[in-house]
Amino acid sequence: MGPIWPRQLHLPQLSIVPFCPRSFGRHTSGRTGLCTGAEGHRGNLPPTPLCSCTPGSADKLTDFRVVLHEWVGSWMWANTTPNGPHTWRANAISSNTLIVATDGSYVQQIAPGTCATAFIFECTEGTGRFVGTFATSGSGSNAYRGELLGLLAINLVLWSIGVAHPDVRGHVPIYSDCKGAIRKISSIPSSCFLAKTKHQDILKILLMCLDNIEILPQYHHVLAHKDDNNEFTHLSWPAQLNCECNFRAKAHLLAHLDPPANRPLPREPNSILIANNKVTTDTSDMVRFHIGKQLARQAFHSKTILL
């Protein structure tokens, strides 16, 4: 018996993008931890310039970037900057010296259909740094989605590190200023989601990540915009990283106000488009709207109300 493909619905302006066979990986027992608070203090590190990262052919077995670019949705890593030897992340995880932060950006008055995010991986011993930013557009864009996308990117990177370094084990502290996103990712159901759950495309991939990574993320909340009333150098290390993520996400958003829409996320098994809008929650509302819109257009046209 062949693979079961999503049913092709015969509705106007609706299309289903089938999955890529490489979107699925092995299944293991993944776990996640929820923590609060901030710890440590960050030194004055030089800023990392943004550039495009295209991995070469060398060190394929131990370069997580090769794994990331083999997955569908490699556009997410187009604006990433790795510094340090390619094994520093695995070594930092094993020695518990890796710290990660993320922040999203959404400005409704400027770009109501676009959200951006930034993330930073950094070794507390100064052996390396990995910075990334990206933006997406669509009808479901908002500040909360930007925060979830940052956490998704971090978990995908951890997954890829686990694929490149299967023996790596450890705990990774991840800092975010969005309590709602931390609670959501820490309480993802093990099997399915309610039909009305929003941002299901992100949550389903996060569920895959948590089921496949042996590196255990620990989520911490850090207060946002701490640099508004405090000297940056007086902030804790996680707070400084959060402020930097906030700056980078906003800068990327302002530079990419209208990014390509409906791009598949890494490891996304399939996606549904209705009227060229990616469905990120229950399809019933959007399907009913567009069916009703078509029927109303036909009825008005027959009565010469709207031509």
PDB file of C-alpha atoms in Angstrom:
ATOM      1  CA  MET A   1       0.000   0.000   0.000  1.00  0.00           C
ATOM      2  CA  GLY A   2       1.421   3.359  -1.015  1.00  0.00           C
ATOM      3  CA  PRO A   3       1.706   6.478   1.135  1.00  0.00           C
ATOM      4  CA  ILE A   4      -1.484   8.265   2.079  1.00  0.00           C
ATOM      5  CA  TRP A   5      -1.455  11.726   0.573  1.00  0.00           C
ATOM      6  CA  PRO A   6      -3.645  14.602   1.734  1.00  0.00           C
ATOM      7  CA  ARG A   7      -6.968  14.652  -0.088  1.00  0.00           C
ATOM      8  CA  GLN A   8      -7.111  17.245  -2.834  1.00  0.00           C
ATOM      9  CA  LEU A   9     -10.127  19.397  -2.040  1.00  0.00           C
ATOM     10  CA  HIS A  10     -11.963  20.745  -5.064  1.00  0.00           C
ATOM     11  CA  LEU A  11     -12.501  24.248  -3.818  1.00  0.00           C
ATOM     12  CA  PRO A  12     -11.736  27.463  -5.657  1.00  0.00           C
ATOM     13  CA  GLN A  13      -8.355  28.993  -4.855  1.00  0.00           C
ATOM     14  CA  LEU A  14      -7.360  26.173  -2.505  1.00  0.00           C
ATOM     15  CA  SER A  15      -4.224  24.105  -2.864  1.00  0.00           C
ATOM     16  CA  ILE A  16      -2.432  21.595  -0.700  1.00  0.00           C
ATOM     17  CA  VAL A  17       1.334  21.460  -0.844  1.00  0.00           C
ATOM     18  CA  PRO A  18       2.345  17.811  -0.258  1.00  0.00           C
ATOM     19  CA  PHE A  19       5.028  16.860   2.189  1.00  0.00           C
ATOM     20  CA  CYS A  20       8.667  16.334   1.390  1.00  0.00           C
ATOM     21  CA  PRO A  21       9.816  12.789   2.332  1.00  0.00           C
ATOM     22  CA  ARG A  22      12.831  14.288   4.104  1.00  0.00           C
ATOM     23  CA  SER A  23      10.516  16.155   6.481  1.00  0.00           C
ATOM     24  CA  PHE A  24      10.246  13.191   8.821  1.00  0.00           C
ATOM     25  CA  GLY A  25      12.933  11.829  11.114  1.00  0.00           C
ATOM     26  CA  ARG A  26      13.448   9.164  13.723  1.00  0.00           C
ATOM     27  CA  HIS A  27      11.237   9.056  16.801  1.00  0.00           C
ATOM     28  CA  THR A  28      12.795   9.081  20.237  1.00  0.00           C
ATOM     29  CA  SER A  29      11.724  10.228  23.658  1.00  0.00           C
ATOM     30  CA  GLY A  30      12.252  13.973  23.890  1.00  0.00           C
ATOM     31  CA  ARG A  31      11.515  16.123  26.898  1.00  0.00           C
ATOM     32  CA  THR A  32      11.451  19.765  27.741  1.00  0.00           C
ATOM     33  CA  GLY A  33      11.872  21.762  30.939  1.00  0.00           C
ATOM     34  CA  LEU A  34      10.286  25.008  32.107  1.00  0.00           C
ATOM     35  CA  CYS A  35      12.307  27.379  34.278  1.00  0.00           C
ATOM     36  CA  THR A  36      12.087  31.030  35.210  1.00  0.00           C
ATOM     37  CA  GLY A  37      14.551  33.714  36.111  1.00  0.00           C
ATOM     38  CA  ALA A  38      17.883  34.846  34.734  1.00  0.00           C
ATOM     39  CA  GLU A  39      21.396  34.070  35.729  1.00  0.00           C
ATOM     40  CA  GLY A  40      24.926  35.038  34.857  1.00  0.00           C
ATOM     41  CA  HIS A  41      26.377  38.242  33.501  1.00  0.00           C
ATOM     42  CA  ARG A  42      27.629  38.792  30.013  1.00  0.00           C
ATOM     43  CA  GLY A  43      30.938  40.373  29.154  1.00  0.00           C
ATOM     44  CA  ASN A  44      31.517  42.912  26.400  1.00  0.00           C
ATOM     45  CA  LEU A  45      31.680  40.807  23.238  1.00  0.00           C
ATOM     46  CA  PRO A  46      32.277  42.302  19.799  1.00  0.00           C
ATOM     47  CA  PRO A  47      29.175  42.613  17.606  1.00  0.00           C
ATOM     48  CA  THR A  48      28.608  39.897  15.033  1.00  0.00           C
ATOM     49  CA  PRO A  49      27.927  41.143  11.495  1.00  0.00           C
ATOM     50  CA  LEU A  50      25.113  39.541   9.544  1.00  0.00           C
ATOM     51  CA  CYS A  51      25.908  37.673   6.357  1.00  0.00           C
ATOM     52  CA  SER A  52      24.654  34.720   4.337  1.00  0.00           C
ATOM     53  CA  CYS A  53      25.773  31.279   5.393  1.00  0.00           C
ATOM     54  CA  THR A  54      26.210  28.654   2.688  1.00  0.00           C
ATOM     55  CA  PRO A  55      27.896  25.539   4.049  1.00  0.00           C
ATOM     56  CA  GLY A  56      30.637  23.953   2.024  1.00  0.00           C
ATOM     57  CA  SER A  57      31.268  20.301   1.315  1.00  0.00           C
ATOM     58  CA  ALA A  58      33.824  19.848   4.085  1.00  0.00           C
ATOM     59  CA  ASP A  59      32.959  18.339   7.467  1.00  0.00           C
ATOM     60  CA  LYS A  60      29.492  17.297   6.329  1.00  0.00           C
ATOM     61  CA  LEU A  61      29.176  14.688   9.035  1.00  0.00           C
ATOM     62  CA  THR A  62      29.829  17.177  11.817  1.00  0.00           C
ATOM     63  CA  ASP A  63      28.437  20.428  10.406  1.00  0.00           C
ATOM     64  CA  PHE A  64      24.913  21.085  11.611  1.00  0.00           C
ATOM     65  CA  ARG A  65      24.468  23.691   8.865  1.00  0.00           C
ATOM     66  CA  VAL A  66      24.582  20.938   6.245  1.00  0.00           C
ATOM     67  CA  VAL A  67      21.749  19.202   8.086  1.00  0.00           C
ATOM     68  CA  LEU A  68      19.704  22.419   8.212  1.00  0.00           C
ATOM     69  CA  HIS A  69      20.142  23.090   4.506  1.00  0.00           C
ATOM     70  CA  GLU A  70      19.138  19.544   3.610  1.00  0.00           C
ATOM     71  CA  TRP A  71      15.716  20.101   5.166  1.00  0.00           C
ATOM     72  CA  VAL A  72      12.897  21.792   3.299  1.00  0.00           C
ATOM     73  CA  GLY A  73      12.549  25.455   4.255  1.00  0.00           C
ATOM     74  CA  SER A  74      16.250  26.317   4.248  1.00  0.00           C
ATOM     75  CA  TRP A  75      15.297  29.976   3.586  1.00  0.00           C
ATOM     76  CA  MET A  76      15.096  30.376   7.363  1.00  0.00           C
ATOM     77  CA  TRP A  77      18.892  30.158   7.604  1.00  0.00           C
ATOM     78  CA  ALA A  78      19.758  32.618   4.828  1.00  0.00           C
ATOM     79  CA  ASN A  79      20.701  35.360   7.336  1.00  0.00           C
ATOM     80  CA  THR A  80      22.800  33.458   9.842  1.00  0.00           C
ATOM     81  CA  THR A  81      26.349  34.095  10.987  1.00  0.00           C
ATOM     82  CA  PRO A  82      28.365  31.320  12.621  1.00  0.00           C
ATOM     83  CA  ASN A  83      31.562  32.271  14.434  1.00  0.00           C
ATOM     84  CA  GLY A  84      34.065  29.837  15.883  1.00  0.00           C
ATOM     85  CA  PRO A  85      34.929  26.223  15.022  1.00  0.00           C
ATOM     86  CA  HIS A  86      32.053  24.170  13.658  1.00  0.00           C
ATOM     87  CA  THR A  87      32.096  21.851  16.717  1.00  0.00           C
ATOM     88  CA  TRP A  88      31.861  24.561  19.377  1.00  0.00           C
ATOM     89  CA  ARG A  89      28.079  24.204  19.809  1.00  0.00           C
ATOM     90  CA  ALA A  90      28.280  20.489  20.521  1.00  0.00           C
ATOM     91  CA  ASN A  91      31.182  21.035  22.920  1.00  0.00           C
ATOM     92  CA  ALA A  92      29.327  23.885  24.655  1.00  0.00           C
ATOM     93  CA  ILE A  93      26.230  21.716  25.095  1.00  0.00           C
ATOM     94  CA  SER A  94      28.277  18.887  26.596  1.00  0.00           C
ATOM     95  CA  SER A  95      30.035  21.260  28.988  1.00  0.00           C
ATOM     96  CA  ASN A  96      26.832  23.209  29.813  1.00  0.00           C
ATOM     97  CA  THR A  97      28.301  26.505  28.582  1.00  0.00           C
ATOM     98  CA  LEU A  98      25.775  27.217  25.823  1.00  0.00           C
ATOM     99  CA  ILE A  99      23.207  29.989  26.326  1.00  0.00           C
ATOM    100  CA  VAL A 100      20.463  30.839  23.840  1.00  0.00           C
ATOM    101  CA  ALA A 101      18.059  33.771  23.519  1.00  0.00           C
ATOM    102  CA  THR A 102      15.367  34.863  21.084  1.00  0.00           C
ATOM    103  CA  ASP A 103      12.929  37.705  20.514  1.00  0.00           C
ATOM    104  CA  GLY A 104      10.309  38.532  17.893  1.00  0.00           C
ATOM    105  CA  SER A 105       9.188  41.789  16.316  1.00  0.00           C
ATOM    106  CA  TYR A 106       5.848  42.907  14.908  1.00  0.00           C
ATOM    107  CA  VAL A 107       4.815  46.462  14.038  1.00  0.00           C
ATOM    108  CA  GLN A 108       1.204  46.532  12.908  1.00  0.00           C
ATOM    109  CA  GLN A 109       1.285  50.169  11.809  1.00  0.00           C
ATOM    110  CA  ILE A 110       4.196  49.556   9.422  1.00  0.00           C
ATOM    111  CA  ALA A 111       3.886  45.942   8.292  1.00  0.00           C
ATOM    112  CA  PRO A 112       0.617  44.357   9.507  1.00  0.00           C
ATOM    113  CA  GLY A 113       1.233  41.147   7.574  1.00  0.00           C
ATOM    114  CA  THR A 114       4.870  40.573   8.561  1.00  0.00           C
ATOM    115  CA  CYS A 115       6.653  39.387  11.682  1.00  0.00           C
ATOM    116  CA  ALA A 116      10.367  38.884  12.259  1.00  0.00           C
ATOM    117  CA  THR A 117      12.512  37.097  14.790  1.00  0.00           C
ATOM    118  CA  ALA A 118      16.123  36.868  15.899  1.00  0.00           C
ATOM    119  CA  PHE A 119      18.015  34.247  17.872  1.00  0.00           C
ATOM    120  CA  ILE A 120      21.504  34.002  19.348  1.00  0.00           C
ATOM    121  CA  PHE A 121      23.523  30.968  20.417  1.00  0.00           C
ATOM    122  CA  GLU A 122      26.530  31.905  22.520  1.00  0.00           C
ATOM    123  CA  CYS A 123      29.171  30.088  24.547  1.00  0.00           C
ATOM    124  CA  THR A 124      29.757  31.553  27.982  1.00  0.00           C
ATOM    125  CA  GLU A 125      33.451  30.748  27.623  1.00  0.00           C
ATOM    126  CA  GLY A 126      33.735  32.738  24.392  1.00  0.00           C
ATOM    127  CA  THR A 127      34.452  29.854  21.994  1.00  0.00           C
ATOM    128  CA  GLY A 128      31.742  30.756  19.480  1.00  0.00           C
ATOM    129  CA  ARG A 129      28.591  32.599  18.532  1.00  0.00           C
ATOM    130  CA  PHE A 130      25.722  31.890  16.136  1.00  0.00           C
ATOM    131  CA  VAL A 131      23.261  34.656  15.169  1.00  0.00           C
ATOM    132  CA  GLY A 132      20.218  34.429  12.906  1.00  0.00           C
ATOM    133  CA  THR A 133      17.300  36.592  11.766  1.00  0.00           C
ATOM    134  CA  PHE A 134      14.396  36.026   9.399  1.00  0.00           C
ATOM    135  CA  ALA A 135      10.953  37.403   8.572  1.00  0.00           C
ATOM    136  CA  THR A 136       7.727  35.817   7.351  1.00  0.00           C
ATOM    137  CA  SER A 137       4.477  37.212   6.030  1.00  0.00           C
ATOM    138  CA  GLY A 138       0.924  35.938   5.992  1.00  0.00           C
ATOM    139  CA  SER A 139      -2.543  36.459   7.381  1.00  0.00           C
ATOM    140  CA  GLY A 140      -1.569  34.928  10.738  1.00  0.00           C
ATOM    141  CA  SER A 141       1.333  37.289  11.434  1.00  0.00           C
ATOM    142  CA  ASN A 142       1.421  38.890  14.880  1.00  0.00           C
ATOM    143  CA  ALA A 143       3.814  39.431  17.778  1.00  0.00           C
ATOM    144  CA  TYR A 144       3.061  36.052  19.349  1.00  0.00           C
ATOM    145  CA  ARG A 145       3.825  34.210  16.114  1.00  0.00           C
ATOM    146  CA  GLY A 146       7.164  35.995  15.907  1.00  0.00           C
ATOM    147  CA  GLU A 147       8.060  34.721  19.373  1.00  0.00           C
ATOM    148  CA  LEU A 148       7.045  31.157  18.496  1.00  0.00           C
ATOM    149  CA  LEU A 149       9.104  31.263  15.301  1.00  0.00           C
ATOM    150  CA  GLY A 150      12.193  32.162  17.311  1.00  0.00           C
ATOM    151  CA  LEU A 151      11.682  29.198  19.625  1.00  0.00           C
ATOM    152  CA  LEU A 152      11.055  27.001  16.593  1.00  0.00           C
ATOM    153  CA  ALA A 153      14.333  28.077  14.973  1.00  0.00           C
ATOM    154  CA  ILE A 154      16.245  27.320  18.180  1.00  0.00           C
ATOM    155  CA  ASN A 155      14.754  23.842  18.498  1.00  0.00           C
ATOM    156  CA  LEU A 156      15.481  23.093  14.841  1.00  0.00           C
ATOM    157  CA  VAL A 157      19.117  24.086  15.348  1.00  0.00           C
ATOM    158  CA  LEU A 158      19.335  21.846  18.420  1.00  0.00           C
ATOM    159  CA  TRP A 159      17.800  19.008  16.419  1.00  0.00           C
ATOM    160  CA  SER A 160      20.341  19.489  13.620  1.00  0.00           C
ATOM    161  CA  ILE A 161      23.192  19.525  16.148  1.00  0.00           C
ATOM    162  CA  GLY A 162      21.880  16.243  17.525  1.00  0.00           C
ATOM    163  CA  VAL A 163      21.837  14.749  14.013  1.00  0.00           C
ATOM    164  CA  ALA A 164      25.397  15.926  13.317  1.00  0.00           C
ATOM    165  CA  HIS A 165      26.613  14.872  16.778  1.00  0.00           C
ATOM    166  CA  PRO A 166      24.461  11.892  17.893  1.00  0.00           C
ATOM    167  CA  ASP A 167      26.363  11.396  21.149  1.00  0.00           C
ATOM    168  CA  VAL A 168      25.895  14.941  22.451  1.00  0.00           C
ATOM    169  CA  ARG A 169      23.801  15.221  25.619  1.00  0.00           C
ATOM    170  CA  GLY A 170      23.124  18.195  27.850  1.00  0.00           C
ATOM    171  CA  HIS A 171      20.744  20.930  28.947  1.00  0.00           C
ATOM    172  CA  VAL A 172      20.431  24.209  27.070  1.00  0.00           C
ATOM    173  CA  PRO A 173      18.955  27.315  28.756  1.00  0.00           C
ATOM    174  CA  ILE A 174      16.731  29.245  26.330  1.00  0.00           C
ATOM    175  CA  TYR A 175      15.624  32.768  27.224  1.00  0.00           C
ATOM    176  CA  SER A 176      12.518  34.510  25.919  1.00  0.00           C
ATOM    177  CA  ASP A 177      10.530  37.522  27.101  1.00  0.00           C
ATOM    178  CA  CYS A 178       7.193  35.956  26.064  1.00  0.00           C
ATOM    179  CA  LYS A 179       5.637  33.936  28.886  1.00  0.00           C
ATOM    180  CA  GLY A 180       2.776  32.838  26.635  1.00  0.00           C
ATOM    181  CA  ALA A 181       5.131  31.263  24.102  1.00  0.00           C
ATOM    182  CA  ILE A 182       7.111  29.548  26.868  1.00  0.00           C
ATOM    183  CA  ARG A 183       3.933  28.120  28.387  1.00  0.00           C
ATOM    184  CA  LYS A 184       2.690  26.962  24.994  1.00  0.00           C
ATOM    185  CA  ILE A 185       5.871  25.148  23.988  1.00  0.00           C
ATOM    186  CA  SER A 186       6.190  23.618  27.459  1.00  0.00           C
ATOM    187  CA  SER A 187       2.682  22.145  27.307  1.00  0.00           C
ATOM    188  CA  ILE A 188       2.505  20.875  23.735  1.00  0.00           C
ATOM    189  CA  PRO A 189       0.286  17.761  23.633  1.00  0.00           C
ATOM    190  CA  SER A 190       1.989  14.512  22.718  1.00  0.00           C
ATOM    191  CA  SER A 191      -0.355  13.510  19.894  1.00  0.00           C
ATOM    192  CA  CYS A 192      -2.728  16.078  18.410  1.00  0.00           C
ATOM    193  CA  PHE A 193      -4.074  19.621  18.705  1.00  0.00           C
ATOM    194  CA  LEU A 194      -7.539  21.021  19.087  1.00  0.00           C
ATOM    195  CA  ALA A 195      -8.990  22.138  15.756  1.00  0.00           C
ATOM    196  CA  LYS A 196      -9.116  25.784  16.846  1.00  0.00           C
ATOM    197  CA  THR A 197      -5.488  25.897  18.030  1.00  0.00           C
ATOM    198  CA  LYS A 198      -3.686  28.775  16.345  1.00  0.00           C
ATOM    199  CA  HIS A 199      -0.235  28.534  14.743  1.00  0.00           C
ATOM    200  CA  GLN A 200      -0.567  24.786  14.330  1.00  0.00           C
ATOM    201  CA  ASP A 201       2.064  24.773  11.591  1.00  0.00           C
ATOM    202  CA  ILE A 202       4.702  25.914  14.092  1.00  0.00           C
ATOM    203  CA  LEU A 203       3.470  23.767  16.980  1.00  0.00           C
ATOM    204  CA  LYS A 204       3.444  20.564  14.924  1.00  0.00           C
ATOM    205  CA  ILE A 205       7.086  21.043  13.963  1.00  0.00           C
ATOM    206  CA  LEU A 206       7.966  21.853  17.577  1.00  0.00           C
ATOM    207  CA  LEU A 207       6.304  18.584  18.575  1.00  0.00           C
ATOM    208  CA  MET A 208       8.519  16.777  16.054  1.00  0.00           C
ATOM    209  CA  CYS A 209      11.576  18.531  17.484  1.00  0.00           C
ATOM    210  CA  LEU A 210      10.776  17.596  21.058  1.00  0.00           C
ATOM    211  CA  ASP A 211      10.207  13.983  20.013  1.00  0.00           C
ATOM    212  CA  ASN A 212      13.540  13.723  18.219  1.00  0.00           C
ATOM    213  CA  ILE A 213      16.141  15.761  20.070  1.00  0.00           C
ATOM    214  CA  GLU A 214      18.173  14.277  22.916  1.00  0.00           C
ATOM    215  CA  ILE A 215      19.420  17.741  23.917  1.00  0.00           C
ATOM    216  CA  LEU A 216      17.069  19.017  26.578  1.00  0.00           C
ATOM    217  CA  PRO A 217      15.947  22.674  26.322  1.00  0.00           C
ATOM    218  CA  GLN A 218      15.145  24.551  29.526  1.00  0.00           C
ATOM    219  CA  TYR A 219      12.981  27.629  29.013  1.00  0.00           C
ATOM    220  CA  HIS A 220      13.529  30.746  31.106  1.00  0.00           C
ATOM    221  CA  HIS A 221      11.614  34.000  31.121  1.00  0.00           C
ATOM    222  CA  VAL A 222      13.549  37.253  30.952  1.00  0.00           C
ATOM    223  CA  LEU A 223      12.002  40.700  31.267  1.00  0.00           C
ATOM    224  CA  ALA A 224      11.757  42.610  27.995  1.00  0.00           C
ATOM    225  CA  HIS A 225      13.346  45.996  27.218  1.00  0.00           C
ATOM    226  CA  LYS A 226      15.508  46.007  30.324  1.00  0.00           C
ATOM    227  CA  ASP A 227      17.823  48.451  28.584  1.00  0.00           C
ATOM    228  CA  ASP A 228      15.097  51.129  28.571  1.00  0.00           C
ATOM    229  CA  ASN A 229      15.803  52.015  32.198  1.00  0.00           C
ATOM    230  CA  ASN A 230      19.159  50.369  32.859  1.00  0.00           C
ATOM    231  CA  GLU A 231      22.655  50.607  31.485  1.00  0.00           C
ATOM    232  CA  PHE A 232      23.238  47.804  29.006  1.00  0.00           C
ATOM    233  CA  THR A 233      26.510  46.819  30.677  1.00  0.00           C
ATOM    234  CA  HIS A 234      24.710  46.435  34.017  1.00  0.00           C
ATOM    235  CA  LEU A 235      22.236  43.885  32.680  1.00  0.00           C
ATOM    236  CA  SER A 236      22.528  40.144  33.186  1.00  0.00           C
ATOM    237  CA  TRP A 237      23.866  38.106  30.289  1.00  0.00           C
ATOM    238  CA  PRO A 238      20.423  36.741  29.279  1.00  0.00           C
ATOM    239  CA  ALA A 239      18.923  40.245  29.423  1.00  0.00           C
ATOM    240  CA  GLN A 240      21.676  41.588  27.185  1.00  0.00           C
ATOM    241  CA  LEU A 241      21.095  38.803  24.670  1.00  0.00           C
ATOM    242  CA  ASN A 242      17.368  39.492  24.725  1.00  0.00           C
ATOM    243  CA  CYS A 243      17.926  43.189  24.064  1.00  0.00           C
ATOM    244  CA  GLU A 244      20.255  42.363  21.188  1.00  0.00           C
ATOM    245  CA  CYS A 245      17.681  39.945  19.724  1.00  0.00           C
ATOM    246  CA  ASN A 246      15.045  42.655  19.996  1.00  0.00           C
ATOM    247  CA  PHE A 247      17.255  45.118  18.114  1.00  0.00           C
ATOM    248  CA  ARG A 248      18.173  42.609  15.408  1.00  0.00           C
ATOM    249  CA  ALA A 249      14.576  41.442  14.908  1.00  0.00           C
ATOM    250  CA  LYS A 250      13.294  45.003  14.506  1.00  0.00           C
ATOM    251  CA  ALA A 251      16.128  45.893  12.127  1.00  0.00           C
ATOM    252  CA  HIS A 252      15.398  42.835  10.011  1.00  0.00           C
ATOM    253  CA  LEU A 253      11.675  43.620   9.972  1.00  0.00           C
ATOM    254  CA  LEU A 254      12.249  47.187   8.787  1.00  0.00           C
ATOM    255  CA  ALA A 255      14.597  45.918   6.075  1.00  0.00           C
ATOM    256  CA  HIS A 256      12.175  43.200   4.918  1.00  0.00           C
ATOM    257  CA  LEU A 257       8.687  44.705   5.150  1.00  0.00           C
ATOM    258  CA  ASP A 258       7.268  42.405   2.479  1.00  0.00           C
ATOM    259  CA  PRO A 259       9.078  39.036   2.480  1.00  0.00           C
ATOM    260  CA  PRO A 260       7.828  36.179   0.279  1.00  0.00           C
ATOM    261  CA  ALA A 261       4.596  34.754   1.637  1.00  0.00           C
ATOM    262  CA  ASN A 262       3.606  31.162   2.325  1.00  0.00           C
ATOM    263  CA  ARG A 263       7.111  29.717   2.361  1.00  0.00           C
ATOM    264  CA  PRO A 264       7.238  26.229   3.935  1.00  0.00           C
ATOM    265  CA  LEU A 265       8.807  26.009   7.353  1.00  0.00           C
ATOM    266  CA  PRO A 266      11.695  23.599   7.907  1.00  0.00           C
ATOM    267  CA  ARG A 267      10.432  20.045   8.424  1.00  0.00           C
ATOM    268  CA  GLU A 268       6.869  21.123   7.636  1.00  0.00           C
ATOM    269  CA  PRO A 269       5.097  17.968   6.341  1.00  0.00           C
ATOM    270  CA  ASN A 270       2.454  19.830   4.325  1.00  0.00           C
ATOM    271  CA  SER A 271       0.691  23.156   4.090  1.00  0.00           C
ATOM    272  CA  ILE A 272      -2.716  24.335   2.894  1.00  0.00           C
ATOM    273  CA  LEU A 273      -3.179  27.538   0.928  1.00  0.00           C
ATOM    274  CA  ILE A 274      -6.573  29.188   0.478  1.00  0.00           C
ATOM    275  CA  ALA A 275      -6.715  32.263  -1.742  1.00  0.00           C
ATOM    276  CA  ASN A 276      -2.915  32.339  -1.541  1.00  0.00           C
ATOM    277  CA  ASN A 277      -3.028  32.542   2.267  1.00  0.00           C
ATOM    278  CA  LYS A 278      -1.381  29.836   4.319  1.00  0.00           C
ATOM    279  CA  VAL A 279      -3.754  28.237   6.803  1.00  0.00           C
ATOM    280  CA  THR A 280      -2.157  28.188  10.261  1.00  0.00           C
ATOM    281  CA  THR A 281      -5.201  27.098  12.278  1.00  0.00           C
ATOM    282  CA  ASP A 282      -8.497  25.294  11.682  1.00  0.00           C
ATOM    283  CA  THR A 283      -9.335  25.330   7.962  1.00  0.00           C
ATOM    284  CA  SER A 284     -13.117  25.413   8.423  1.00  0.00           C
ATOM    285  CA  ASP A 285     -13.460  29.162   9.017  1.00  0.00           C
ATOM    286  CA  MET A 286     -11.386  30.150   6.001  1.00  0.00           C
ATOM    287  CA  VAL A 287     -13.036  27.542   3.751  1.00  0.00           C
ATOM    288  CA  ARG A 288     -16.512  28.699   4.769  1.00  0.00           C
ATOM    289  CA  PHE A 289     -15.551  32.325   4.166  1.00  0.00           C
ATOM    290  CA  HIS A 290     -14.263  31.756   0.642  1.00  0.00           C
ATOM    291  CA  ILE A 291     -17.112  29.433  -0.317  1.00  0.00           C
ATOM    292  CA  GLY A 292     -19.601  32.008   0.961  1.00  0.00           C
ATOM    293  CA  LYS A 293     -17.737  34.752  -0.887  1.00  0.00           C
ATOM    294  CA  GLN A 294     -17.972  32.837  -4.154  1.00  0.00           C
ATOM    295  CA  LEU A 295     -21.663  32.015  -3.678  1.00  0.00           C
ATOM    296  CA  ALA A 296     -22.428  35.631  -2.781  1.00  0.00           C
ATOM    297  CA  ARG A 297     -20.603  36.862  -5.884  1.00  0.00           C
ATOM    298  CA  GLN A 298     -22.616  34.487  -8.069  1.00  0.00           C
ATOM    299  CA  ALA A 299     -25.919  35.465  -6.420  1.00  0.00           C
ATOM    300  CA  PHE A 300     -25.243  39.203  -6.730  1.00  0.00           C
ATOM    301  CA  HIS A 301     -24.119  38.794 -10.310  1.00  0.00           C
ATOM    302  CA  SER A 302     -27.305  36.897 -11.235  1.00  0.00           C
ATOM    303  CA  LYS A 303     -29.367  39.729  -9.782  1.00  0.00           C
ATOM    304  CA  THR A 304     -27.230  42.360 -11.526  1.00  0.00           C
ATOM    305  CA  ILE A 305     -26.369  43.846  -8.116  1.00  0.00           C
ATOM    306  CA  LEU A 306     -22.633  43.475  -8.579  1.00  0.00           C
ATOM    307  CA  LEU A 307     -21.131  43.004 -12.022  1.00  0.00           C
TER     308      LEU A 307
END
